[in-house]
Short mmCIF file of C-alpha atoms and ligand atoms in Angstrom, two decimals:
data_model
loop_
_atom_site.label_atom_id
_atom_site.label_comp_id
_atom_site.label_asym_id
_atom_site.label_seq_id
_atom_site.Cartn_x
_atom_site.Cartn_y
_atom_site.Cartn_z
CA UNK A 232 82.60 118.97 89.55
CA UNK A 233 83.63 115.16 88.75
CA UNK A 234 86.42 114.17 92.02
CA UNK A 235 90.13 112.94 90.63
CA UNK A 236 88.71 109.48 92.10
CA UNK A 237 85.51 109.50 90.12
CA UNK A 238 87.49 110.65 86.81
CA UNK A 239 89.70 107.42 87.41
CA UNK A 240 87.44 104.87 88.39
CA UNK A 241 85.24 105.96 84.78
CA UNK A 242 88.34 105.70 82.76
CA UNK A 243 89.40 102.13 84.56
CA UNK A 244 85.25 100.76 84.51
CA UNK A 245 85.35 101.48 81.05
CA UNK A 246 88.84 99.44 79.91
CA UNK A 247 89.28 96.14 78.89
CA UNK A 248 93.31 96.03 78.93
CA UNK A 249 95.21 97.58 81.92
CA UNK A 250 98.64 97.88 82.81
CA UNK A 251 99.64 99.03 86.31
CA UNK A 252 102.79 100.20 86.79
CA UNK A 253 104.59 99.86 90.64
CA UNK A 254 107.57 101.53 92.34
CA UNK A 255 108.68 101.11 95.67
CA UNK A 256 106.04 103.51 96.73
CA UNK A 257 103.52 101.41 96.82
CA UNK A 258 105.46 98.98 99.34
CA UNK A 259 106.34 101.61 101.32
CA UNK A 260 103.16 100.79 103.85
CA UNK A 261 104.33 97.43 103.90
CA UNK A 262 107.43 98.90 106.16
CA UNK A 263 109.86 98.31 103.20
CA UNK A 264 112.09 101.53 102.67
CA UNK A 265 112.18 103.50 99.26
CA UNK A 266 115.01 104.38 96.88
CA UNK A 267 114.78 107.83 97.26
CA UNK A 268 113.11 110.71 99.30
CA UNK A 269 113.12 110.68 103.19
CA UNK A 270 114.23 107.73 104.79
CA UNK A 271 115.46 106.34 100.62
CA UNK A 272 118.10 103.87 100.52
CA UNK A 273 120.03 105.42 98.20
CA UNK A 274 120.30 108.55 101.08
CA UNK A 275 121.61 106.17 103.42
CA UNK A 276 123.58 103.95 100.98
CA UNK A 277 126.03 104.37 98.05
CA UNK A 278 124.21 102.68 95.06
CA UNK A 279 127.51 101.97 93.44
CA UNK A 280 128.96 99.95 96.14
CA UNK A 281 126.34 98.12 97.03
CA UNK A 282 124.24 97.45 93.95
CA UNK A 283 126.71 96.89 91.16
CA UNK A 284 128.48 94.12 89.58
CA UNK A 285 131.83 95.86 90.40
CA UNK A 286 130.66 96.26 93.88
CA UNK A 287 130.03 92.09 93.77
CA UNK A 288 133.27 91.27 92.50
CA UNK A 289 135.56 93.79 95.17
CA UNK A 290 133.63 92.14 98.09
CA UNK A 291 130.89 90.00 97.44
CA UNK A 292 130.42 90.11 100.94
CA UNK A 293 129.78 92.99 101.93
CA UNK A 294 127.15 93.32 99.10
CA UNK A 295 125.74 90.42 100.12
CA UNK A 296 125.11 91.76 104.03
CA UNK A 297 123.31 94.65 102.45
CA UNK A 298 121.05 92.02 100.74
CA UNK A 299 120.73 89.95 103.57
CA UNK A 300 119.53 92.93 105.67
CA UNK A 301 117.03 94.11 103.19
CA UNK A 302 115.83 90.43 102.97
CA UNK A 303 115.08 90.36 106.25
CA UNK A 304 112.82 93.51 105.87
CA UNK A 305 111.08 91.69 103.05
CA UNK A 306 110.22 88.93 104.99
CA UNK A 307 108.45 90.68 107.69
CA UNK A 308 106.57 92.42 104.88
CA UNK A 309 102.74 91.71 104.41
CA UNK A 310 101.09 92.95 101.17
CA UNK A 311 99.26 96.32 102.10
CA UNK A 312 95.39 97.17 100.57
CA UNK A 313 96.99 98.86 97.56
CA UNK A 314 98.89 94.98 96.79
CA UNK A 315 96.02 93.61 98.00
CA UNK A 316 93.12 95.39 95.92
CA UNK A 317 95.19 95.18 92.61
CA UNK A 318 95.08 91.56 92.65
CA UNK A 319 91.38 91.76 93.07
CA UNK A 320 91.15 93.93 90.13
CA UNK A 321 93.20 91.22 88.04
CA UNK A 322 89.54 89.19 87.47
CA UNK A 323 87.04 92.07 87.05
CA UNK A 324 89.15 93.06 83.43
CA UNK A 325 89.77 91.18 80.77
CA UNK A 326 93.82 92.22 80.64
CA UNK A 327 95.15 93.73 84.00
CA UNK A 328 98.97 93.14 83.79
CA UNK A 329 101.57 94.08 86.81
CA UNK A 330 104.73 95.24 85.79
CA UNK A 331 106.38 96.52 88.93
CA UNK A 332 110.23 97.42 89.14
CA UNK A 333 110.07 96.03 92.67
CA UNK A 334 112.03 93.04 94.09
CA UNK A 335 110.40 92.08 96.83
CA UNK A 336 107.70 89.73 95.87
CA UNK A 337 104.86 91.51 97.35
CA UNK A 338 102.35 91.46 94.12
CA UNK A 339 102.53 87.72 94.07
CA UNK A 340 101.92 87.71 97.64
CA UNK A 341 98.74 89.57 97.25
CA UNK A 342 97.63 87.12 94.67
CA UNK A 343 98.31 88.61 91.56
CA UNK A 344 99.34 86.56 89.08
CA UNK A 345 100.19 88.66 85.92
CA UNK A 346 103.19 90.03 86.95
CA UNK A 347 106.07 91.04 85.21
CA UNK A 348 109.68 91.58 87.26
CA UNK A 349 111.89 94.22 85.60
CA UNK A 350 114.27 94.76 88.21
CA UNK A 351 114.46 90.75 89.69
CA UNK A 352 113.45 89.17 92.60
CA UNK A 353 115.17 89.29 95.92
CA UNK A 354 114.43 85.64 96.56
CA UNK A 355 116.13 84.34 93.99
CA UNK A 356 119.65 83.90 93.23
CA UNK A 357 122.03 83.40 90.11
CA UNK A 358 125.26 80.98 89.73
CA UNK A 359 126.72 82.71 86.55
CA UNK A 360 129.28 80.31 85.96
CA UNK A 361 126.42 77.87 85.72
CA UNK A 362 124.11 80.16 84.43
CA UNK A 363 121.71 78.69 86.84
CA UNK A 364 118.65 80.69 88.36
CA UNK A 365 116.90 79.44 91.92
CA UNK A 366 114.93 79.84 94.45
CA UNK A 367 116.54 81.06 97.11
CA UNK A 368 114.49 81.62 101.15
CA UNK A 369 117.19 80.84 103.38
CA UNK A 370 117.16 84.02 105.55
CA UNK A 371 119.09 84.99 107.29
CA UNK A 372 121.45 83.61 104.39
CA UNK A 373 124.09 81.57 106.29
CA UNK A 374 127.24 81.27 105.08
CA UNK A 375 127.75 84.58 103.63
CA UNK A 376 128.39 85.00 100.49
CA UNK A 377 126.20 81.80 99.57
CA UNK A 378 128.00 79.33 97.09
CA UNK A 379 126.60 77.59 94.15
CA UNK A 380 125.57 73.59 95.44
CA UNK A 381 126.89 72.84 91.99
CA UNK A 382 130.13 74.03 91.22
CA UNK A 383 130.67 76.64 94.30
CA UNK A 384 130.68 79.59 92.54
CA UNK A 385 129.64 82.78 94.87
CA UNK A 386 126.19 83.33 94.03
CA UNK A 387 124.98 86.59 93.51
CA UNK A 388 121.32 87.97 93.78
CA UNK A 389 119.13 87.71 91.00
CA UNK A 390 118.40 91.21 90.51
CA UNK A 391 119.21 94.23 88.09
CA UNK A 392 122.21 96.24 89.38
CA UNK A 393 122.69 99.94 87.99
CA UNK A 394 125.13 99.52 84.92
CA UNK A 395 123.46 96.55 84.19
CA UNK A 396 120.40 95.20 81.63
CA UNK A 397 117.33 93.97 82.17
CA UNK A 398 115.56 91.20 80.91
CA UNK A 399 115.19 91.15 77.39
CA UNK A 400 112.10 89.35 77.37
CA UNK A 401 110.42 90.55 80.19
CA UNK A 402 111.16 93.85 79.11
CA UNK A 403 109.78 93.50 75.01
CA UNK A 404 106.46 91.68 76.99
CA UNK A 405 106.15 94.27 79.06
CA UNK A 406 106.28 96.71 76.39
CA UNK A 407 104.16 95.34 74.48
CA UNK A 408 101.32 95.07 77.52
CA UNK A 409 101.99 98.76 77.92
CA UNK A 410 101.38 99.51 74.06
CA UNK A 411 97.74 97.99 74.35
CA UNK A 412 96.76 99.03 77.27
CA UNK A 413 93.89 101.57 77.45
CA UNK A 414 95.69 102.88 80.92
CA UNK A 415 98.03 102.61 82.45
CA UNK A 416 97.92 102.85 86.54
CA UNK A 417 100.94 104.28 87.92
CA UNK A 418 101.45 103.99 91.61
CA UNK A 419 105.00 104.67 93.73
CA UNK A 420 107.91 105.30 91.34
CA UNK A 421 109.46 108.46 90.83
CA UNK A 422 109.81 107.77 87.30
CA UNK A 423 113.01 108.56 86.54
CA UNK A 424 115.01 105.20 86.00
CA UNK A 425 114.84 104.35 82.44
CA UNK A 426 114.55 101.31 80.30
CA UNK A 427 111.28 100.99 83.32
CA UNK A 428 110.26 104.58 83.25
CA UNK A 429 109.17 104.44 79.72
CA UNK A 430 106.36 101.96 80.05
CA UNK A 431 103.74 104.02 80.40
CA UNK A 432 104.87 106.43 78.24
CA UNK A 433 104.62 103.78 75.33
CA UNK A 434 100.69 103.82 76.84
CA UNK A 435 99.99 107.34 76.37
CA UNK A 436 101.77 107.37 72.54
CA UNK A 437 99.38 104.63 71.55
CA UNK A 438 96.22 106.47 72.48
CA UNK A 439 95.92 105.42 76.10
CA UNK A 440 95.91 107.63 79.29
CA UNK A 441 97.86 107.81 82.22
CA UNK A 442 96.94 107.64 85.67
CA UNK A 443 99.72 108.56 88.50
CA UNK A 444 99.61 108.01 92.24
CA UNK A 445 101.78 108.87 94.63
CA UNK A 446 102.33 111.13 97.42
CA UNK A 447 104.36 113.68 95.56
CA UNK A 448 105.05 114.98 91.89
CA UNK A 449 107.41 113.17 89.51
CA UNK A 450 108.67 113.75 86.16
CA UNK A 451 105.75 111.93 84.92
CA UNK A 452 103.20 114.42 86.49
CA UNK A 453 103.02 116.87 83.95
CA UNK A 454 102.37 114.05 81.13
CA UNK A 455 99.79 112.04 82.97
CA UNK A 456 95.77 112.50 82.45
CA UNK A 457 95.80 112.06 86.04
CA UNK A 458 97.25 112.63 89.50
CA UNK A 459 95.92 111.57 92.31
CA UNK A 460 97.96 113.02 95.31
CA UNK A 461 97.90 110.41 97.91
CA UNK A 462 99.46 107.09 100.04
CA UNK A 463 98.76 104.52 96.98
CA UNK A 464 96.38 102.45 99.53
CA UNK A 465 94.12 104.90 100.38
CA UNK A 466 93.79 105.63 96.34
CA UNK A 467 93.59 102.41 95.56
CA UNK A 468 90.78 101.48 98.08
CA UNK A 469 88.63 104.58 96.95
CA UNK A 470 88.84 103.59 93.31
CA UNK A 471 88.28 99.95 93.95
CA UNK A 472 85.00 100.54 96.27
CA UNK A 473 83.67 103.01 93.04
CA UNK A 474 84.64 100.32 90.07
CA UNK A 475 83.23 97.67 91.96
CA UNK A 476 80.22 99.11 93.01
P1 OAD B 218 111.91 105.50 94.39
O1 OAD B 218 112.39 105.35 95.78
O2 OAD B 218 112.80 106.19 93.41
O3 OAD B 218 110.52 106.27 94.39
C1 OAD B 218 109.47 105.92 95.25
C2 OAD B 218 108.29 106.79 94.93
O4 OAD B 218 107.20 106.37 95.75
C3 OAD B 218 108.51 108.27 95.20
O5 OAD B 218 108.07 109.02 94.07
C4 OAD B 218 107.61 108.56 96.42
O6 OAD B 218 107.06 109.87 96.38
C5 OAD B 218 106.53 107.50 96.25
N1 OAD B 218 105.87 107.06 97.48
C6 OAD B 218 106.42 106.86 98.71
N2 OAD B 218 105.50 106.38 99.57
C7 OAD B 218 104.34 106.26 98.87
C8 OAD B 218 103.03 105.81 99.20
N3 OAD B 218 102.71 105.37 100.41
N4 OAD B 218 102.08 105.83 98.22
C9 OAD B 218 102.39 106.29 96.97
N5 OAD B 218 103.60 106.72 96.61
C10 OAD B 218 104.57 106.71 97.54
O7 OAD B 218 111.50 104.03 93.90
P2 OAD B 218 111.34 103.50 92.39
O8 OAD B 218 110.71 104.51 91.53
O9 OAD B 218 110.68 102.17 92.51
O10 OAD B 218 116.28 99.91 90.78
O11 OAD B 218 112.84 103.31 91.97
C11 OAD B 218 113.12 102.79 90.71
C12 OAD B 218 114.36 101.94 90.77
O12 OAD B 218 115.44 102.68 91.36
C13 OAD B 218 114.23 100.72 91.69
O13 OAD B 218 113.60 99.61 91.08
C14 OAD B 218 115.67 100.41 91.98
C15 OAD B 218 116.15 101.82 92.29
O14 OAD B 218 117.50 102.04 92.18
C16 OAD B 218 117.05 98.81 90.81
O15 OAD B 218 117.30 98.22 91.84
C17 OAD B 218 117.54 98.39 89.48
#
């Protein structure tokens, strides 16, 4: 009988377009905490007053200690295989897009280059007033809250908070990416927050297939041709070895 691996690896040899979809799952070997399940964030922490414009404007400071900390984290972080593998992947195809819903910079880090940021990047930072994006590395972030060098706003992280939209245009592109793809590689996300959860779902309704890993069922499970049960760099390394054989 064909392995789970071996079914994959055919599918993915045989596309021209893929999209690969990433949660915080598949940073998770890179020592940076998940959302949810053991150890989450969001078991530790209360999303709303931490991650929410509300939460900014009551006490920008203490939202901005929680960023600072997970910064920190981040910066330690070194892209694992699964990171490290999918940028190799990006020039064997003729279309391999990232769309990942994490913040933390890893994909580019890896040396992917197609990557699409739904949720924002934790190294950047907004003025609103200004309506100003930057670069932001200090770390730790002295003085806390950080002010605009412009007009000395508080500057706030650029990142999605829950209540909040994403991107417009990052999200139509990414859509779009996801409609053409011939699969779509799911790794780490427990598929549940939504505008992000649909993308490969727009995959599968256009003909493609969908291929989940991750250590335990989601939602998505049930819909995808595919589940590899597994840490996503392990998975990723024993498809990689069999497509680039
Ligand atoms: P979650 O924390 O919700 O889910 C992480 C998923 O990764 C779970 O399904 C785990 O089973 C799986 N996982 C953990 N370790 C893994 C490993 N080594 N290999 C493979 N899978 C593993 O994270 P997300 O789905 O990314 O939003 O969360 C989605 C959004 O919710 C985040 O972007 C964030 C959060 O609130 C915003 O900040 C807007």
């Amino acid at each position: 009988m064909i392995s789970k691996i071996d079914e994959a690896a055919n599918i993915i040899k045989n596309a021209k377009r893929i999209v690969v979809f990433s949660g915080a799952g598949i940073s998770a070997e890179s020592g940076i905490p998940t959302f949810r399940g053991v150890g989450g964030i969001w078991k530790k922490y209360r999303a709303e007053e931490l991650a929410s414009y509300n939460a900014f404007k009551k006490n920008p400071e203490l939202v901005w200690r929680f960023y600072d900390y997970r910064r920190q984290i981040i910066a330690k972080a070194e892209p694992n295989n699964a990171h490290i593998l999918l940028s190799k992947m990006e020039n064997m195809f003729d279309s391999l897009h990232v769309i990942t819903q994490n913040i933390d910079g890893l994909h580019k880090k890896a040396g992917s280059k197609n990557i699409l940021e739904l949720h924002g990047n934790i190294w950047r930072v907004r003025c609103e007033k200004e309506e100003k994006v930057f670069d932001f590395m200090q770390n730790p972030v002295d003085p806390l809250p950080p002010k605009c060098p412009f007009c000395g706003d508080i500057l706030r992280p650029d990142v999605v908070w829950f209540g909040e939209s994403l991107n417009s245009d990052i999200l139509n592109k990414s859509f779009k990416i996801a409609e053409k793809a011939e699969i779509a590689i799911v790794i780490g996300t427990s598929s549940i927050v939504y505008p992000a959860a649909h993308i490969p779902l727009l995959t599968k309704k256009k003909g493609g297939k969908i291929l989940e890993i991750n250590i335990e069922k989601t939602p998505l499970t049930d819909i995808s041709d595919i589940f590899i049960k597994g840490k996503a760099s392990m998975i990723i390394q024993k498809i990689f070895y069999k497509i680039a054989d």
